[in-house]
PDB file of C-alpha atoms in Angstrom:
ATOM      1  CA  MET A  99       0.000   0.000   0.000  1.00 51.00           C
ATOM      2  CA  SER A 100       1.423   3.353  -1.045  1.00 58.00           C
ATOM      3  CA  THR A 101      -0.354   5.339   1.686  1.00 87.00           C
ATOM      4  CA  LYS A 102      -0.549   4.362   5.324  1.00 94.00           C
ATOM      5  CA  CYS A 103      -3.412   2.055   6.222  1.00 97.00           C
ATOM      6  CA  LYS A 104      -5.590   3.498   8.991  1.00 98.00           C
ATOM      7  CA  VAL A 105      -6.006   0.723  11.543  1.00 99.00           C
ATOM      8  CA  LEU A 106      -8.252   0.460  14.584  1.00 99.00           C
ATOM      9  CA  ASN A 107      -6.798  -2.006  17.100  1.00 99.00           C
ATOM     10  CA  LEU A 108      -9.510  -2.786  19.655  1.00 99.00           C
ATOM     11  CA  TYR A 109      -8.804  -4.391  23.049  1.00 98.00           C
ATOM     12  CA  ALA A 110      -5.187  -3.802  22.075  1.00 98.00           C
ATOM     13  CA  GLY A 111      -3.484  -5.334  25.107  1.00 95.00           C
ATOM     14  CA  ILE A 112       0.306  -5.072  24.796  1.00 96.00           C
ATOM     15  CA  GLY A 113       0.104  -5.092  21.002  1.00 96.00           C
ATOM     16  CA  GLY A 114       1.262  -8.565  20.026  1.00 95.00           C
ATOM     17  CA  ASN A 115      -0.924  -8.619  16.918  1.00 97.00           C
ATOM     18  CA  ARG A 116       0.441  -5.241  15.835  1.00 98.00           C
ATOM     19  CA  LYS A 117       4.160  -5.854  16.439  1.00 97.00           C
ATOM     20  CA  LEU A 118       5.155  -6.586  12.812  1.00 97.00           C
ATOM     21  CA  TRP A 119       2.730  -4.306  10.973  1.00 98.00           C
ATOM     22  CA  GLU A 120       4.377  -1.705   8.743  1.00 96.00           C
ATOM     23  CA  ASN A 121       3.144   1.343   6.850  1.00 96.00           C
ATOM     24  CA  VAL A 122       0.199   1.730   9.211  1.00 98.00           C
ATOM     25  CA  GLU A 123      -1.412   4.506  11.225  1.00 98.00           C
ATOM     26  CA  VAL A 124      -2.756   2.748  14.300  1.00 99.00           C
ATOM     27  CA  THR A 125      -5.326   3.855  16.840  1.00 99.00           C
ATOM     28  CA  ALA A 126      -5.235   1.443  19.773  1.00 99.00           C
ATOM     29  CA  ILE A 127      -8.020   1.167  22.343  1.00 99.00           C
ATOM     30  CA  GLU A 128      -7.294  -0.332  25.765  1.00 98.00           C
ATOM     31  CA  ASN A 129      -8.941   0.360  29.129  1.00 96.00           C
ATOM     32  CA  ASP A 130      -6.195  -0.777  31.535  1.00 94.00           C
ATOM     33  CA  TYR A 131      -3.707   2.013  32.300  1.00 94.00           C
ATOM     34  CA  ASN A 132      -0.914  -0.400  33.252  1.00 93.00           C
ATOM     35  CA  ILE A 133      -1.258  -2.218  29.934  1.00 95.00           C
ATOM     36  CA  VAL A 134      -1.473   1.070  28.042  1.00 96.00           C
ATOM     37  CA  LYS A 135       1.931   2.022  29.464  1.00 95.00           C
ATOM     38  CA  ILE A 136       3.481  -1.141  28.007  1.00 95.00           C
ATOM     39  CA  TYR A 137       1.804  -0.582  24.646  1.00 97.00           C
ATOM     40  CA  GLN A 138       2.995   3.015  24.451  1.00 97.00           C
ATOM     41  CA  ASP A 139       6.559   2.025  25.339  1.00 96.00           C
ATOM     42  CA  ASN A 140       6.604  -0.476  22.476  1.00 95.00           C
ATOM     43  CA  PHE A 141       4.676   1.568  19.907  1.00 97.00           C
ATOM     44  CA  PRO A 142       5.312   5.253  20.656  1.00 97.00           C
ATOM     45  CA  ASN A 143       3.988   6.390  17.280  1.00 97.00           C
ATOM     46  CA  ASP A 144       0.569   4.802  17.731  1.00 98.00           C
ATOM     47  CA  LYS A 145      -2.369   6.788  19.058  1.00 98.00           C
ATOM     48  CA  VAL A 146      -3.510   5.069  22.254  1.00 98.00           C
ATOM     49  CA  ILE A 147      -6.889   5.850  23.796  1.00 98.00           C
ATOM     50  CA  VAL A 148      -8.035   4.640  27.207  1.00 98.00           C
ATOM     51  CA  GLU A 149     -11.688   3.947  26.600  1.00 97.00           C
ATOM     52  CA  ASP A 150     -14.304   1.235  26.262  1.00 97.00           C
ATOM     53  CA  ALA A 151     -13.426  -0.490  22.973  1.00 98.00           C
ATOM     54  CA  HIS A 152     -16.974  -1.691  22.278  1.00 98.00           C
ATOM     55  CA  LYS A 153     -18.335   1.850  22.536  1.00 98.00           C
ATOM     56  CA  TYR A 154     -15.456   3.332  20.523  1.00 99.00           C
ATOM     57  CA  LEU A 155     -16.084   0.908  17.660  1.00 99.00           C
ATOM     58  CA  LEU A 156     -19.706   1.965  17.355  1.00 99.00           C
ATOM     59  CA  GLU A 157     -18.829   5.661  17.287  1.00 99.00           C
ATOM     60  CA  HIS A 158     -15.694   5.638  15.087  1.00 99.00           C
ATOM     61  CA  TYR A 159     -15.707   2.576  12.802  1.00 99.00           C
ATOM     62  CA  GLU A 160     -16.119   4.630   9.618  1.00 98.00           C
ATOM     63  CA  GLU A 161     -12.775   6.387  10.169  1.00 98.00           C
ATOM     64  CA  PHE A 162     -10.625   3.328   9.410  1.00 99.00           C
ATOM     65  CA  ASP A 163      -9.469   1.050   6.590  1.00 98.00           C
ATOM     66  CA  PHE A 164      -8.870  -2.036   8.731  1.00 99.00           C
ATOM     67  CA  ILE A 165     -10.296  -3.055  12.092  1.00 99.00           C
ATOM     68  CA  TRP A 166      -8.915  -5.749  14.379  1.00 99.00           C
ATOM     69  CA  SER A 167     -10.957  -6.620  17.454  1.00 98.00           C
ATOM     70  CA  SER A 168     -10.053  -9.093  20.208  1.00 96.00           C
ATOM     71  CA  PRO A 169     -12.952  -8.950  22.690  1.00 96.00           C
ATOM     72  CA  PRO A 170     -12.434 -10.397  26.178  1.00 87.00           C
ATOM     73  CA  CYS A 171     -12.113 -14.173  26.004  1.00 82.00           C
ATOM     74  CA  PRO A 172     -12.472 -15.652  29.552  1.00 81.00           C
ATOM     75  CA  THR A 173     -16.199 -16.430  29.318  1.00 80.00           C
ATOM     76  CA  HIS A 174     -15.652 -18.376  26.083  1.00 75.00           C
ATOM     77  CA  SER A 175     -12.489 -20.205  27.133  1.00 81.00           C
ATOM     78  CA  ARG A 176     -12.197 -23.987  27.135  1.00 75.00           C
ATOM     79  CA  ILE A 177      -9.581 -23.766  29.874  1.00 71.00           C
ATOM     80  CA  ARG A 178     -11.819 -21.786  32.213  1.00 64.00           C
ATOM     81  CA  ASN A 179     -14.788 -24.040  31.547  1.00 65.00           C
ATOM     82  CA  GLU A 180     -13.054 -27.411  31.660  1.00 67.00           C
ATOM     83  CA  ALA A 181     -10.283 -26.826  34.197  1.00 62.00           C
ATOM     84  CA  GLY A 182     -12.213 -24.333  36.322  1.00 54.00           C
ATOM     85  CA  VAL A 183     -15.975 -24.761  36.091  1.00 49.00           C
ATOM     86  CA  GLY A 184     -15.640 -28.487  35.413  1.00 52.00           C
ATOM     87  CA  VAL A 185     -13.909 -29.128  38.730  1.00 54.00           C
ATOM     88  CA  GLY A 186     -15.752 -26.521  40.770  1.00 60.00           C
ATOM     89  CA  GLN A 187     -13.009 -23.877  40.903  1.00 72.00           C
ATOM     90  CA  ASN A 188     -14.995 -21.301  38.909  1.00 74.00           C
ATOM     91  CA  LYS A 189     -18.683 -20.508  38.834  1.00 81.00           C
ATOM     92  CA  PRO A 190     -20.448 -20.815  35.463  1.00 82.00           C
ATOM     93  CA  VAL A 191     -21.018 -17.467  33.744  1.00 85.00           C
ATOM     94  CA  TYR A 192     -22.893 -16.284  30.682  1.00 89.00           C
ATOM     95  CA  PRO A 193     -20.737 -16.107  27.538  1.00 85.00           C
ATOM     96  CA  ASP A 194     -20.040 -12.451  26.741  1.00 87.00           C
ATOM     97  CA  MET A 195     -22.097 -11.656  23.642  1.00 94.00           C
ATOM     98  CA  ILE A 196     -19.972  -8.599  22.808  1.00 96.00           C
ATOM     99  CA  LEU A 197     -18.005 -11.030  20.640  1.00 96.00           C
ATOM    100  CA  TYR A 198     -20.959 -11.780  18.376  1.00 96.00           C
ATOM    101  CA  GLU A 199     -22.347  -8.247  18.527  1.00 98.00           C
ATOM    102  CA  GLU A 200     -19.137  -6.954  16.966  1.00 98.00           C
ATOM    103  CA  ILE A 201     -18.957  -9.682  14.314  1.00 98.00           C
ATOM    104  CA  ILE A 202     -22.504  -8.950  13.164  1.00 98.00           C
ATOM    105  CA  PHE A 203     -22.051  -5.187  13.387  1.00 99.00           C
ATOM    106  CA  LEU A 204     -18.866  -5.170  11.311  1.00 99.00           C
ATOM    107  CA  ASN A 205     -20.243  -7.616   8.767  1.00 98.00           C
ATOM    108  CA  TYR A 206     -23.257  -5.460   7.979  1.00 98.00           C
ATOM    109  CA  ASN A 207     -21.900  -1.951   8.479  1.00 99.00           C
ATOM    110  CA  PHE A 208     -18.151  -1.650   7.917  1.00 99.00           C
ATOM    111  CA  LYS A 209     -16.949  -1.158   4.333  1.00 97.00           C
ATOM    112  CA  GLY A 210     -13.259  -1.861   4.966  1.00 98.00           C
ATOM    113  CA  LYS A 211     -11.448  -5.022   5.989  1.00 98.00           C
ATOM    114  CA  TRP A 212     -12.148  -6.400   9.443  1.00 98.00           C
ATOM    115  CA  VAL A 213     -11.260  -9.332  11.675  1.00 98.00           C
ATOM    116  CA  VAL A 214     -12.460 -10.421  15.099  1.00 98.00           C
ATOM    117  CA  GLU A 215     -10.195 -12.759  17.097  1.00 96.00           C
ATOM    118  CA  ASN A 216     -10.913 -14.937  20.099  1.00 90.00           C
ATOM    119  CA  VAL A 217      -9.937 -18.169  21.795  1.00 88.00           C
ATOM    120  CA  ILE A 218     -11.266 -21.538  20.721  1.00 88.00           C
ATOM    121  CA  GLY A 219     -14.363 -21.804  22.885  1.00 89.00           C
ATOM    122  CA  TYR A 220     -15.892 -24.604  24.907  1.00 88.00           C
ATOM    123  CA  TYR A 221     -19.164 -24.485  22.923  1.00 88.00           C
ATOM    124  CA  LYS A 222     -20.051 -24.695  19.238  1.00 92.00           C
ATOM    125  CA  PRO A 223     -19.614 -21.162  17.828  1.00 92.00           C
ATOM    126  CA  LEU A 224     -22.838 -19.325  17.034  1.00 94.00           C
ATOM    127  CA  ILE A 225     -21.183 -17.994  13.870  1.00 96.00           C
ATOM    128  CA  ARG A 226     -18.712 -20.257  12.091  1.00 96.00           C
ATOM    129  CA  PRO A 227     -15.103 -19.064  12.495  1.00 96.00           C
ATOM    130  CA  ILE A 228     -11.832 -19.798  10.758  1.00 94.00           C
ATOM    131  CA  VAL A 229      -9.359 -21.707  12.934  1.00 92.00           C
ATOM    132  CA  TYR A 230      -5.748 -20.552  12.754  1.00 91.00           C
ATOM    133  CA  LYS A 231      -3.071 -21.577  15.251  1.00 85.00           C
ATOM    134  CA  GLU A 232      -5.482 -22.195  18.129  1.00 84.00           C
ATOM    135  CA  HIS A 233      -7.350 -18.938  17.517  1.00 90.00           C
ATOM    136  CA  TYR A 234     -10.857 -18.373  16.206  1.00 93.00           C
ATOM    137  CA  PHE A 235     -11.071 -15.668  13.542  1.00 96.00           C
ATOM    138  CA  TRP A 236     -14.111 -14.119  11.893  1.00 97.00           C
ATOM    139  CA  ALA A 237     -13.312 -11.875   8.923  1.00 98.00           C
ATOM    140  CA  ASN A 238     -14.569 -10.511   5.613  1.00 97.00           C
ATOM    141  CA  PHE A 239     -11.527 -11.828   3.755  1.00 96.00           C
ATOM    142  CA  VAL A 240      -9.961 -15.242   3.170  1.00 94.00           C
ATOM    143  CA  ILE A 241      -7.748 -16.712   5.899  1.00 94.00           C
ATOM    144  CA  ASP A 242      -6.149 -20.078   5.208  1.00 88.00           C
ATOM    145  CA  GLY A 243      -6.552 -21.965   8.468  1.00 73.00           C
ATOM    146  CA  LYS A 244      -3.796 -23.881  10.260  1.00 71.00           C
ATOM    147  CA  LYS A 245      -5.549 -25.853  12.950  1.00 61.00           C
ATOM    148  CA  ASN A 246      -2.839 -27.886  14.628  1.00 55.00           C
ATOM    149  CA  MET A 247      -0.090 -25.370  15.283  1.00 56.00           C
ATOM    150  CA  ASP A 248       0.674 -24.889  18.983  1.00 57.00           C
ATOM    151  CA  ARG A 249       0.690 -21.276  20.148  1.00 56.00           C
ATOM    152  CA  GLY A 250       3.054 -22.166  22.973  1.00 59.00           C
ATOM    153  CA  HIS A 251       1.014 -20.078  25.399  1.00 60.00           C
ATOM    154  CA  MET A 252       1.096 -22.754  28.104  1.00 64.00           C
ATOM    155  CA  GLY A 253       4.900 -22.856  28.295  1.00 68.00           C
ATOM    156  CA  SER A 254       7.351 -21.492  30.841  1.00 79.00           C
ATOM    157  CA  MET A 255       7.952 -17.776  31.277  1.00 77.00           C
ATOM    158  CA  GLU A 256      11.151 -18.100  29.268  1.00 82.00           C
ATOM    159  CA  ASP A 257       9.260 -19.832  26.473  1.00 82.00           C
ATOM    160  CA  LEU A 258       6.477 -17.244  26.546  1.00 83.00           C
ATOM    161  CA  ARG A 259       8.910 -14.333  26.311  1.00 83.00           C
ATOM    162  CA  SER A 260      10.628 -15.987  23.353  1.00 83.00           C
ATOM    163  CA  ILE A 261       7.452 -16.944  21.493  1.00 84.00           C
ATOM    164  CA  LYS A 262       5.562 -13.710  22.121  1.00 85.00           C
ATOM    165  CA  LYS A 263       8.678 -11.538  21.643  1.00 85.00           C
ATOM    166  CA  PHE A 264       7.997  -9.399  24.706  1.00 88.00           C
ATOM    167  CA  ASP A 265       9.923  -9.158  27.961  1.00 83.00           C
ATOM    168  CA  LEU A 266       7.673  -7.544  30.554  1.00 88.00           C
ATOM    169  CA  SER A 267       9.886  -8.187  33.563  1.00 83.00           C
ATOM    170  CA  LYS A 268      10.401  -4.484  34.288  1.00 86.00           C
ATOM    171  CA  TYR A 269       6.626  -4.015  34.683  1.00 87.00           C
ATOM    172  CA  LYS A 270       6.164  -6.930  37.092  1.00 76.00           C
ATOM    173  CA  LYS A 271       4.912  -4.930  40.069  1.00 79.00           C
ATOM    174  CA  ASP A 272       1.927  -3.627  38.084  1.00 79.00           C
ATOM    175  CA  ILE A 273       0.917  -6.611  35.935  1.00 89.00           C
ATOM    176  CA  ASP A 274       0.424 -10.356  35.726  1.00 88.00           C
ATOM    177  CA  GLU A 275       3.162 -11.043  33.174  1.00 86.00           C
ATOM    178  CA  ARG A 276       2.158 -14.640  32.478  1.00 84.00           C
ATOM    179  CA  LYS A 277      -1.470 -13.708  31.876  1.00 84.00           C
ATOM    180  CA  LEU A 278      -0.572 -10.850  29.541  1.00 88.00           C
ATOM    181  CA  LEU A 279       1.808 -12.976  27.502  1.00 85.00           C
ATOM    182  CA  ARG A 280      -0.647 -15.859  27.275  1.00 84.00           C
ATOM    183  CA  ASN A 281      -3.366 -13.489  26.074  1.00 84.00           C
ATOM    184  CA  CYS A 282      -1.026 -11.865  23.556  1.00 89.00           C
ATOM    185  CA  THR A 283      -1.507 -12.765  19.890  1.00 92.00           C
ATOM    186  CA  GLU A 284       1.733 -13.979  18.339  1.00 92.00           C
ATOM    187  CA  SER A 285       3.272 -11.278  16.146  1.00 94.00           C
ATOM    188  CA  GLU A 286       3.664 -13.639  13.169  1.00 94.00           C
ATOM    189  CA  THR A 287      -0.029 -14.496  13.387  1.00 94.00           C
ATOM    190  CA  GLY A 288      -0.932 -10.808  13.519  1.00 96.00           C
ATOM    191  CA  LEU A 289       1.164 -10.129  10.428  1.00 96.00           C
ATOM    192  CA  TYR A 290      -0.255 -13.110   8.547  1.00 95.00           C
ATOM    193  CA  ILE A 291      -3.830 -12.017   9.224  1.00 96.00           C
ATOM    194  CA  PHE A 292      -3.077  -8.397   8.300  1.00 97.00           C
ATOM    195  CA  ASN A 293      -1.413  -9.426   5.036  1.00 96.00           C
ATOM    196  CA  SER A 294      -4.309 -11.769   4.251  1.00 96.00           C
ATOM    197  CA  ALA A 295      -6.716  -8.829   4.449  1.00 96.00           C
ATOM    198  CA  PHE A 296      -4.960  -7.068   1.592  1.00 92.00           C
ATOM    199  CA  LYS A 297      -3.667 -10.085  -0.347  1.00 85.00           C
ATOM    200  CA  GLU A 298      -6.375  -9.931  -3.004  1.00 61.00           C
ATOM    201  CA  LYS A 299      -5.713  -6.228  -3.583  1.00 60.00           C
ATOM    202  CA  GLN A 300      -1.961  -6.813  -3.784  1.00 50.00           C
ATOM    203  CA  GLU A 301      -2.372  -9.664  -6.254  1.00 50.00           C
ATOM    204  CA  THR A 302      -4.601  -7.480  -8.445  1.00 42.00           C
ATOM    205  CA  LEU A 303      -2.027  -4.674  -8.450  1.00 39.00           C
ATOM    206  CA  ASN A 304       0.744  -7.110  -9.348  1.00 43.00           C
ATOM    207  CA  LYS A 305      -1.189  -8.300 -12.397  1.00 43.00           C
ATOM    208  CA  THR A 306      -1.680  -4.795 -13.821  1.00 39.00           C
TER     209      THR A 306
END
């Protein structure tokens, strides 16, 4: 792309999905001030807004070329349901329907490229996703799935830092480093999904 792609990065976390993106103008939305600090340290040129991502999407979606959303995953998680609820450690909760609200909203209203990411859930998805490296993705472009590739998010801290390409040790007093790294989308996955969104356009340009 000759001009910078305007990207909305919702529920941005520490920015794992965004780490390898180039030629982009990113607006990141995150509501945890401690996490925002980490994001800003790693991506000082991005615009970071501390706000409710779900609300921001509704009010600003038309301003962007590409939208990535990663709504909160705990209520959909197999791990929470099987290892927690299944053995009585966690109480059952309603699945958070923000996930499906955003998929439907983007599908019927947003004219650019969009993707919604979440964990592989414990129930049959209400809307069929694409499975890529132990993630669910819903998108308005083609993603070639890779179902059996381990994310490595259950490894040791050393493994997590290597796989996720973040070392958060200096922030330890303010964060749960393991949780943040486990929730972080791998940078290679983020780049693959981003490139997939514009692959058709790139192929068309190459043929002309």
